[in-house]
Amino acid sequence: MSAQSAAAAQSAAASSADYAQVMKSYTADASGDSLAYPVTGTLKDVAYKDTPVGQHGRLSIGKAAGFSAPTVLDEHGQPFQLRGASTHGVQWFPQYINRDAFQSLRDEWGINMVRLALYPREGGYLQGSQAKMDAKIEEAVTAANELGMYVILDWHVLNYNPNEDAAKAEEFFTKYAAKYKNLKNVLYEIDNEPTSTSWYDGSGNDLYTYSKRLTKAIRATGNQSIVICGTNTWSQDVDAVAAKPLSADGLTNVAYTLHFYAGTHYDNIKNKLRTALAAGTPVFVTEFGITDASGWGGIDIANANDWMTLLTRNNISYAAWSLCNKGEGASYLKESTSKTSKWTGSELSTSGIWLVNTSRRIQAMVDGLSQSGGSGSGETPTDPTPDPTSDPTPDPTPDPTPSEPTDPTTPTDPTEPSDPQTTTTGLTVEAKVSSDWGMGANVNVTVSNPSDAMYKGGWKVEFDLAGTITNLWCGKVVSHTGNHYVVSDASWNASIAPKQSTSFGFGVSKTPTSSALPTNLTVNGVAAGASGDSSKVSGSTDSSADSSKDSSKDSSKDSNGQKTSDDQKNDSSDTKPADTKPSDGQSSDGQPSDGQPSDAKPAASALAAEAKVNSNWAVGATVQVVVNNKTDAAHEGGWTVEFDLDGDITNLWNGTIASHKGNHYVITNASWNGTIAAKQNATLGFTMSKSLFASAEPTNVTVR
């Protein structure tokens, strides 16, 4: 290596390290209520060399100093984050694909990439809209090329096995990979949200087979641009890729998708991401929203910020859903906004405001690094409005990668009033179903202090539930026996100021005919609705102005509440909760579809169980338990594992918590893994929260 090359390599390494340091210092705190940056609809004259593509050129996937998993690199070998806006279905909202719209996003929103949602079905590319969509692809790529922006061609597979249209997909990507192989700015997303299709099962009809076929077709044209592959369960199961990545077949420049919606997806999906990163899987979030999974309401700014902190600290590129004025909560533009470009701040929705505040701040941070040569914060936002979300942010589970844990942000206790009067009684409680999709639901429980005195001493809520809690936030499960749950405060929300409230929430898996509403609800032993007590249980589902709007184009729904109208997004941003059952009877978290423990339990067997701590980050851990059948005969009838744990399980997969008392857990098989073949095993896993010096290792482990 020449002295000049060595110097360049040393400079690049230093730059990468500086970039990683800055990205890892980021903590998202964006508001969705008020813009922190001016959005006036003004377009700027930017020299091409100063545009995103002009500065970063052709992108690839590779290792970078400071990041555990391979990530997006620019043509100089430096890590680079794509900050994207996803269109809605091109067949429904083609008007937003225009040069001025893209330039508005680039100049005032902090966006450097646009994702084109090209539905094959739903009246899309393979169902009558090919000519219109081909024209829009041409317009989009031309505009992005002129503006120095990146663009993703997204084959928007929705809730089915992409192998069903594999030949047509291969034809599409061969056509466009050949056409744009000399462009530096086009990326290829070969399937958006496949579902009920394993990443790899050896059948030749799995996602691995499809991804290998399509990636080879793209490479056969001479195109070496980044290919992005969808994962199972609406692109949530990115953790499954590590066992069989495409790199094993020599296919490079490949990333894998993870999608989330902040009002529905919490640590259960974040931990899938952490597992994937720890295994060295390159991840790309090609779609997410700050609403619940319906796309209509349930905005959770606090969780959206926690997600964005996790993404940015790991240099994960993203695209937010969606660029349109559809009238749903996930749309960037208010329904009353008719303009298709040059928007002003007053025309943006909560989602649009949050996206601008988030992307502009990251842009400013990275620009500040470039301008300062290694330090600096870039532009300063103007008078940001604090996050309007009243509920405190739950302690986020830190990144399980030991070298780069996500720093948890613990909400502060409410400020005590000047009057020192306190009380330890008088709390009320209310439960409400915020969303229900048949096989699962989200529930919010509010604990209120109606008195004029500060409530002290912690609180405990008990209830019965016709299902199984799959993830819980802002509280702690103290015990779970049968259908009875006891949930306590999370320590930081044990005190409640006068006339104020706190809340916790949870996701539940259940049968379609079961109610998600808790019954026999009490707080500190006082029943909801008791005499003199204003506590109540509400069966109504929360709705925003968007979701309650009577619109003929939204009126067609199937028995599960899924939109079936052609002009609606009938996909996981409508109905893709983390716990919806795939075709194999397993929910996305490995829970049985009926939310109940297996009934069958063998009297005795030659099973053996072994527990192993996979990762430990001081106040939390990920643990794996392997149940082995060492005999020459299949073990049938189900299995049960018991153990003691110096902490609390926050998320569990491939099993069901049958009971939890104190530190003792009883876990049974999921409905689909109760039989273990001869000389084979079944594996369950969980994440846990614990104190700083507590061991994460389960003790007194038994299996039957």
XYZ file of C-alpha atoms in Angstrom, residues 51-587:
537
model
C -26.820 16.575 -2.928
C -27.002 13.236 -1.097
C -25.992 11.210 -4.173
C -23.423 13.822 -5.166
C -21.757 13.432 -1.782
C -22.178 9.706 -1.180
C -22.497 8.046 -4.593
C -23.260 4.363 -5.051
C -24.139 2.542 -1.819
C -23.252 -0.932 -0.570
C -23.621 -3.119 2.513
C -20.528 -3.711 4.604
C -18.838 -3.503 7.982
C -18.021 -0.161 9.562
C -16.096 0.673 12.704
C -18.354 1.143 15.694
C -21.354 -0.877 14.475
C -21.934 -4.534 15.338
C -23.710 -5.546 12.120
C -22.968 -4.698 8.492
C -24.683 -1.496 7.464
C -25.141 0.897 4.537
C -21.834 2.345 3.309
C -21.303 5.078 0.749
C -18.895 4.809 -2.186
C -16.089 6.145 0.056
C -16.574 3.225 2.433
C -18.126 5.405 5.132
C -21.321 4.474 7.032
C -24.359 6.364 5.782
C -27.999 6.440 6.884
C -30.811 6.722 4.355
C -33.714 8.793 5.729
C -36.707 7.994 3.589
C -40.305 8.828 2.802
C -42.468 5.990 1.542
C -45.266 6.734 -0.877
C -48.632 5.105 -0.411
C -49.775 2.719 -3.162
C -48.746 4.246 -6.468
C -52.014 3.114 -8.078
C -53.989 5.132 -5.479
C -51.831 8.222 -4.856
C -49.716 8.771 -7.988
C -49.971 12.571 -7.706
C -47.285 12.720 -4.994
C -44.671 11.264 -7.308
C -43.346 14.457 -8.854
C -40.098 16.380 -8.890
C -41.259 19.266 -6.693
C -42.566 16.853 -4.041
C -39.222 15.076 -3.897
C -37.372 18.386 -3.766
C -39.587 19.594 -0.917
C -38.667 16.471 1.024
C -34.975 16.964 0.296
C -34.782 20.705 0.973
C -37.004 21.099 4.037
C -37.720 17.668 5.539
C -34.237 16.169 5.902
C -35.184 13.313 3.551
C -32.606 11.847 1.154
C -34.553 8.885 -0.260
C -38.040 8.087 -1.585
C -39.584 4.621 -1.566
C -42.123 3.773 -4.295
C -44.808 1.369 -3.011
C -45.472 -0.694 -6.148
C -48.235 -3.149 -5.281
C -48.275 -6.211 -7.592
C -51.855 -6.968 -6.538
C -54.637 -4.817 -5.018
C -55.262 -3.281 -8.427
C -51.544 -2.709 -8.889
C -48.818 -3.689 -11.329
C -50.146 -7.168 -12.141
C -53.804 -6.178 -11.936
C -54.344 -3.415 -14.484
C -52.016 -0.581 -13.449
C -48.752 -1.563 -15.128
C -48.692 1.257 -17.677
C -49.476 3.934 -15.093
C -46.933 2.557 -12.654
C -44.204 2.180 -15.284
C -44.694 5.858 -16.125
C -44.475 6.850 -12.473
C -41.322 4.773 -11.956
C -39.718 6.620 -14.879
C -40.824 9.984 -13.491
C -39.618 9.127 -9.979
C -36.180 7.842 -10.988
C -35.621 10.783 -13.337
C -36.571 13.275 -10.621
C -34.474 11.536 -7.966
C -31.518 11.404 -10.348
C -31.727 15.134 -11.083
C -32.116 15.986 -7.383
C -29.349 13.664 -6.193
C -31.730 11.561 -4.076
C -31.947 7.805 -3.621
C -35.032 5.808 -4.613
C -36.280 2.321 -3.691
C -38.375 0.287 -6.116
C -40.571 -1.608 -3.663
C -42.401 -4.703 -4.980
C -45.111 -4.272 -2.368
C -45.991 -7.905 -1.637
C -48.692 -7.859 0.988
C -49.595 -10.705 3.322
C -48.897 -13.646 0.985
C -46.074 -15.876 -0.210
C -44.131 -13.966 -2.903
C -43.271 -17.228 -4.615
C -46.837 -17.159 -5.967
C -45.809 -14.337 -8.342
C -42.085 -15.109 -8.488
C -41.920 -15.333 -12.283
C -43.602 -11.939 -12.693
C -41.396 -10.420 -9.995
C -38.305 -11.769 -11.746
C -39.506 -10.236 -15.000
C -40.084 -6.863 -13.297
C -36.721 -6.686 -11.545
C -34.779 -7.973 -14.537
C -36.327 -5.179 -16.598
C -35.534 -2.386 -14.138
C -32.194 -3.730 -12.897
C -30.965 -3.760 -16.507
C -32.450 -0.334 -17.236
C -30.902 1.355 -14.179
C -27.739 -0.677 -13.660
C -25.514 2.327 -14.348
C -27.352 4.602 -11.907
C -25.925 5.014 -8.424
C -29.156 5.886 -6.660
C -31.641 3.024 -7.245
C -32.206 0.262 -4.655
C -34.418 -2.810 -5.087
C -36.859 -4.075 -2.426
C -38.011 -7.436 -3.749
C -40.904 -8.116 -1.341
C -42.507 -5.743 1.139
C -44.353 -7.769 3.794
C -44.549 -11.505 3.054
C -46.484 -13.441 5.684
C -47.097 -17.081 6.655
C -43.914 -17.978 4.801
C -40.821 -19.177 6.666
C -37.511 -17.496 5.923
C -36.030 -20.951 5.339
C -37.596 -24.383 5.736
C -35.963 -26.307 2.901
C -39.226 -26.585 0.979
C -38.094 -24.543 -1.998
C -41.169 -22.389 -1.450
C -39.769 -20.224 1.357
C -38.507 -16.640 1.461
C -34.887 -17.698 1.193
C -35.603 -19.457 -2.111
C -37.497 -16.442 -3.455
C -34.856 -13.952 -2.298
C -32.046 -16.021 -3.807
C -33.887 -16.281 -7.134
C -34.651 -12.556 -7.375
C -31.217 -11.412 -6.216
C -29.521 -13.662 -8.775
C -31.811 -12.272 -11.476
C -30.819 -8.714 -10.573
C -27.119 -9.587 -10.468
C -27.385 -11.348 -13.835
C -28.063 -7.967 -15.448
C -24.745 -6.645 -14.141
C -26.524 -4.525 -11.523
C -24.670 -4.541 -8.177
C -26.952 -2.163 -6.237
C -28.386 -2.976 -2.814
C -31.149 -5.601 -2.732
C -33.546 -5.569 0.245
C -35.348 -8.792 1.212
C -38.606 -9.030 3.150
C -38.946 -11.250 6.212
C -41.848 -13.283 7.558
C -44.810 -11.923 9.581
C -45.118 -8.562 7.840
C -41.328 -8.206 7.846
C -40.985 -8.536 11.606
C -39.039 -11.827 11.831
C -35.675 -10.408 10.835
C -34.079 -12.455 13.625
C -34.682 -15.645 11.581
C -32.291 -14.625 8.784
C -29.047 -15.322 10.646
C -29.441 -19.108 10.343
C -29.481 -18.914 6.545
C -28.349 -15.560 5.060
C -27.958 -15.105 1.311
C -24.251 -14.495 1.880
C -23.954 -18.261 2.375
C -24.611 -18.526 -1.367
C -22.151 -15.755 -2.192
C -24.797 -13.059 -2.682
C -23.625 -9.712 -1.321
C -24.953 -6.170 -1.041
C -28.107 -7.543 0.564
C -30.080 -6.182 3.539
C -33.157 -7.550 5.314
C -36.303 -5.716 6.321
C -37.892 -5.020 9.651
C -41.172 -3.086 9.864
C -42.841 -1.630 12.952
C -45.647 0.672 14.047
C -44.947 2.497 17.291
C -48.484 2.261 18.661
C -48.427 -1.545 18.432
C -44.843 -2.810 18.423
C -42.742 -2.520 21.531
C -39.899 -4.569 23.025
C -41.150 -7.797 21.452
C -40.167 -6.511 18.004
C -37.230 -4.388 19.179
C -35.667 -7.516 20.597
C -35.973 -9.251 17.232
C -33.949 -6.382 15.809
C -31.368 -6.616 18.584
C -31.038 -10.355 18.050
C -30.534 -9.848 14.318
C -27.878 -7.178 14.842
C -26.034 -9.270 17.415
C -25.927 -12.085 14.827
C -24.447 -9.762 12.185
C -27.567 -9.340 10.047
C -27.734 -6.092 8.026
C -31.159 -4.546 8.691
C -33.105 -1.906 6.741
C -36.412 -0.507 8.084
C -38.156 0.138 4.777
C -41.475 0.940 6.452
C -42.655 2.169 9.855
C -45.172 4.549 11.372
C -45.764 6.371 14.644
C -49.384 5.105 14.808
C -50.692 1.695 15.750
C -50.580 -1.050 13.130
C -53.890 0.014 11.586
C -52.301 3.245 10.372
C -55.332 5.194 11.560
C -54.702 6.151 15.168
C -52.996 5.079 18.370
C -50.041 7.446 17.932
C -47.231 6.752 20.406
C -44.612 9.491 20.117
C -42.600 8.214 23.073
C -42.209 4.732 21.608
C -41.522 6.158 18.131
C -38.655 8.148 19.632
C -37.359 5.078 21.446
C -37.419 3.171 18.150
C -35.607 5.979 16.356
C -32.926 6.067 19.043
C -32.339 2.351 18.500
C -32.235 2.696 14.697
C -29.898 5.669 14.630
C -27.460 4.289 17.174
C -27.084 1.265 14.907
C -27.004 3.286 11.650
C -30.157 1.620 10.344
C -31.747 3.319 7.352
C -35.489 3.938 7.357
C -38.531 4.975 5.331
C -41.671 6.279 7.060
C -45.225 5.523 5.918
C -46.751 7.453 4.068
C -46.601 10.418 1.673
C -50.259 11.274 1.015
C -53.320 13.030 2.471
C -55.379 9.871 2.954
C -56.788 11.117 6.250
C -55.308 8.359 8.392
C -52.927 9.081 11.233
C -49.903 7.657 9.404
C -50.252 10.082 6.470
C -47.802 12.999 6.528
C -50.353 15.478 5.197
C -53.662 16.609 6.623
C -56.673 15.363 4.685
C -57.539 18.987 3.903
C -54.171 19.505 2.180
C -54.668 19.436 -1.580
C -51.141 20.474 -2.594
C -48.829 17.765 -3.901
C -45.570 19.622 -3.172
C -44.150 22.776 -1.543
C -46.038 22.153 1.676
C -46.039 24.534 4.617
C -45.995 23.569 8.268
C -49.719 24.123 8.771
C -50.468 21.467 6.126
C -48.624 18.665 7.939
C -50.190 16.031 10.185
C -48.723 14.840 13.470
C -46.841 12.135 11.557
C -45.468 14.697 9.111
C -44.348 17.058 11.861
C -42.644 14.235 13.747
C -40.864 13.022 10.601
C -39.527 16.496 9.821
C -38.350 17.037 13.397
C -36.670 13.621 13.476
C -35.011 13.648 10.060
C -33.884 17.269 10.220
C -32.240 16.730 13.590
C -30.312 13.664 12.360
C -29.355 15.566 9.204
C -28.121 18.493 11.309
C -26.129 16.159 13.529
C -24.395 14.461 10.591
C -23.850 17.750 8.741
C -22.344 19.201 11.902
C -19.908 16.299 12.041
C -18.842 16.922 8.438
C -18.459 20.659 8.931
C -16.525 20.334 12.183
C -14.290 17.510 11.021
C -15.363 15.166 13.780
C -17.494 17.024 16.291
C -20.294 19.531 16.360
C -24.033 19.499 16.418
C -24.989 21.243 13.189
C -27.989 23.540 13.006
C -29.992 24.265 16.113
C -33.745 23.761 15.950
C -35.960 26.708 16.729
C -37.986 26.456 19.922
C -39.045 22.814 19.779
C -42.277 22.028 21.585
C -41.979 19.268 24.212
C -43.469 15.881 23.403
C -47.209 16.225 24.118
C -47.630 12.568 25.069
C -48.750 12.522 28.690
C -47.802 8.936 29.422
C -44.197 8.428 30.566
C -41.875 6.430 28.351
C -41.274 2.917 29.692
C -37.686 1.979 30.344
C -36.564 0.758 26.913
C -34.698 -2.535 26.927
C -31.043 -1.758 26.233
C -29.376 -3.154 23.130
C -28.188 -6.667 24.082
C -24.928 -6.217 22.182
C -22.485 -5.735 25.078
C -20.367 -3.210 23.210
C -23.263 -0.899 22.417
C -26.200 -1.076 24.829
C -29.101 1.271 24.286
C -29.144 3.599 27.236
C -32.519 3.290 28.911
C -34.275 6.526 29.705
C -36.127 6.244 32.976
C -38.966 8.741 33.339
C -38.732 10.886 36.416
C -41.241 10.664 39.199
C -43.949 13.322 39.003
C -43.056 16.506 40.816
C -44.655 16.761 44.212
C -46.860 19.768 44.854
C -45.830 22.298 47.454
C -48.497 20.907 49.787
C -46.749 17.987 51.546
C -50.033 16.106 52.077
C -49.878 12.518 50.835
C -52.256 9.572 50.652
C -51.972 5.821 50.154
C -55.615 5.174 49.217
C -58.308 6.295 46.822
C -56.951 5.224 43.435
C -59.307 4.400 40.576
C -58.696 2.234 37.534
C -60.054 2.027 33.989
C -59.284 -0.438 31.204
C -59.890 0.213 27.539
C -59.255 -1.848 24.370
C -57.346 0.442 22.013
C -57.329 -1.987 19.076
C -58.648 -5.504 18.408
C -57.807 -7.541 15.307
C -59.470 -10.837 16.235
C -56.425 -12.938 17.087
C -54.988 -10.239 19.318
C -55.474 -6.806 20.795
C -53.835 -3.888 22.570
C -55.207 -2.802 25.939
C -54.522 0.346 27.969
C -55.114 0.498 31.734
C -55.200 3.891 33.464
C -54.655 4.267 37.223
C -55.856 7.657 38.478
C -55.446 9.639 41.683
C -58.602 11.789 41.971
C -57.617 13.243 45.346
C -55.924 16.542 46.223
C -52.957 14.772 47.816
C -49.891 13.099 46.343
C -50.407 9.319 46.155
C -47.456 7.359 47.557
C -46.678 3.711 48.102
C -47.055 2.050 44.715
C -50.085 0.383 43.175
C -51.210 -3.088 42.154
C -53.844 -3.886 39.507
C -55.481 -7.323 39.250
C -57.754 -8.663 36.514
C -58.842 -11.731 34.589
C -58.120 -11.959 30.865
C -59.460 -14.283 28.159
C -56.073 -14.544 26.472
C -52.332 -14.328 27.085
C -50.316 -11.147 27.557
C -47.482 -11.177 25.030
C -45.807 -7.897 25.957
C -46.410 -5.286 28.642
C -45.081 -1.764 29.124
C -45.031 0.784 31.977
C -45.747 -1.949 34.531
C -44.592 -5.331 35.780
C -46.377 -8.686 35.904
C -46.145 -9.759 39.552
C -48.036 -13.019 39.064
C -49.993 -14.900 36.417
C -52.029 -17.986 37.231
C -54.449 -19.298 34.625
C -56.311 -16.266 33.313
C -55.594 -14.104 36.380
C -52.938 -11.382 36.225
C -51.450 -9.144 38.905
C -49.585 -6.105 37.552
C -47.685 -3.621 39.716
C -46.108 -0.237 39.024
C -42.764 -0.033 37.225
C -41.133 1.791 40.207
C -40.747 5.083 38.339
C -44.553 5.530 38.171
C -45.369 4.314 41.696
C -46.299 7.830 42.867
C -49.159 9.729 41.257
C -49.588 13.497 41.621
C -52.950 14.983 42.721
C -55.641 14.844 40.031
C -53.223 12.998 37.720
C -52.936 9.459 36.391
C -50.478 6.934 35.081
C -51.079 4.055 32.726
C -49.699 0.775 31.517
C -50.519 -1.223 28.414
C -50.167 -4.675 26.988
C -50.619 -6.771 23.875
C -52.736 -9.900 24.179
C -53.160 -12.969 21.975
C -56.624 -14.538 22.017
C -59.273 -16.322 19.973
C -61.304 -14.255 17.483
C -64.492 -14.614 19.546
C -62.877 -13.692 22.870
C -63.101 -10.225 24.352
C -59.787 -8.508 25.042
C -61.319 -6.456 27.840
C -60.044 -7.324 31.341
C -62.693 -8.430 33.831
C -62.825 -8.375 37.654
C -60.586 -5.314 37.572
C -59.242 -4.013 40.895
C -56.602 -1.546 42.035
C -55.015 -2.138 45.437
C -57.842 -4.544 46.171
C -60.675 -2.111 45.387
C -62.956 -3.277 42.605
C -63.615 -1.115 39.578
C -67.101 0.333 39.859
C -67.296 -0.190 43.645
C -69.481 2.166 45.662
C -67.892 5.575 45.865
C -65.290 4.538 43.341
C -65.208 5.920 39.843
C -63.189 3.060 38.404
C -64.576 1.405 35.338
C -63.927 -1.018 32.537
C -64.612 0.289 29.066
C -65.363 -1.942 26.133
C -65.117 0.808 23.579
C -62.144 0.943 21.296
C -60.138 4.150 21.203
C -60.596 6.004 17.982
C -59.198 9.143 16.517
C -60.967 11.558 14.264
C -59.282 9.773 11.408
C -60.442 6.299 12.262
C -64.016 7.304 12.994
C -64.445 9.223 9.783
C -67.254 7.831 7.648
C -65.801 7.424 4.202
C -67.297 5.297 1.501
C -63.893 4.290 0.261
C -63.109 2.786 3.674
C -66.423 1.073 4.273
C -65.593 -2.341 2.824
C -64.146 -4.590 5.505
C -63.883 -8.305 5.978
C -64.810 -10.247 9.108
C -61.454 -9.477 10.713
C -61.787 -5.739 10.195
C -59.299 -5.644 7.328
C -59.892 -3.036 4.672
C -60.664 -4.659 1.362
C -61.389 -1.591 -0.728
C -59.011 -1.164 -3.659
C -58.006 2.352 -2.679
C -56.933 1.432 0.827
C -53.732 -0.034 2.190
C -54.922 -3.558 2.925
C -51.709 -4.626 4.578
C -49.863 -4.797 7.839
C -50.013 -1.073 8.368
C -53.744 -1.679 8.649
C -53.947 -5.038 10.391
C -50.518 -6.437 11.086
C -50.178 -6.585 14.844
C -47.142 -8.365 16.174
C -49.224 -11.167 17.592
C -51.394 -12.058 14.597
C -51.295 -15.757 13.842
C -49.413 -16.933 10.748
C -50.558 -19.958 8.851
C -48.603 -22.443 10.953
C -50.632 -21.623 14.026
C -47.865 -19.628 15.628
C -48.172 -15.972 16.478
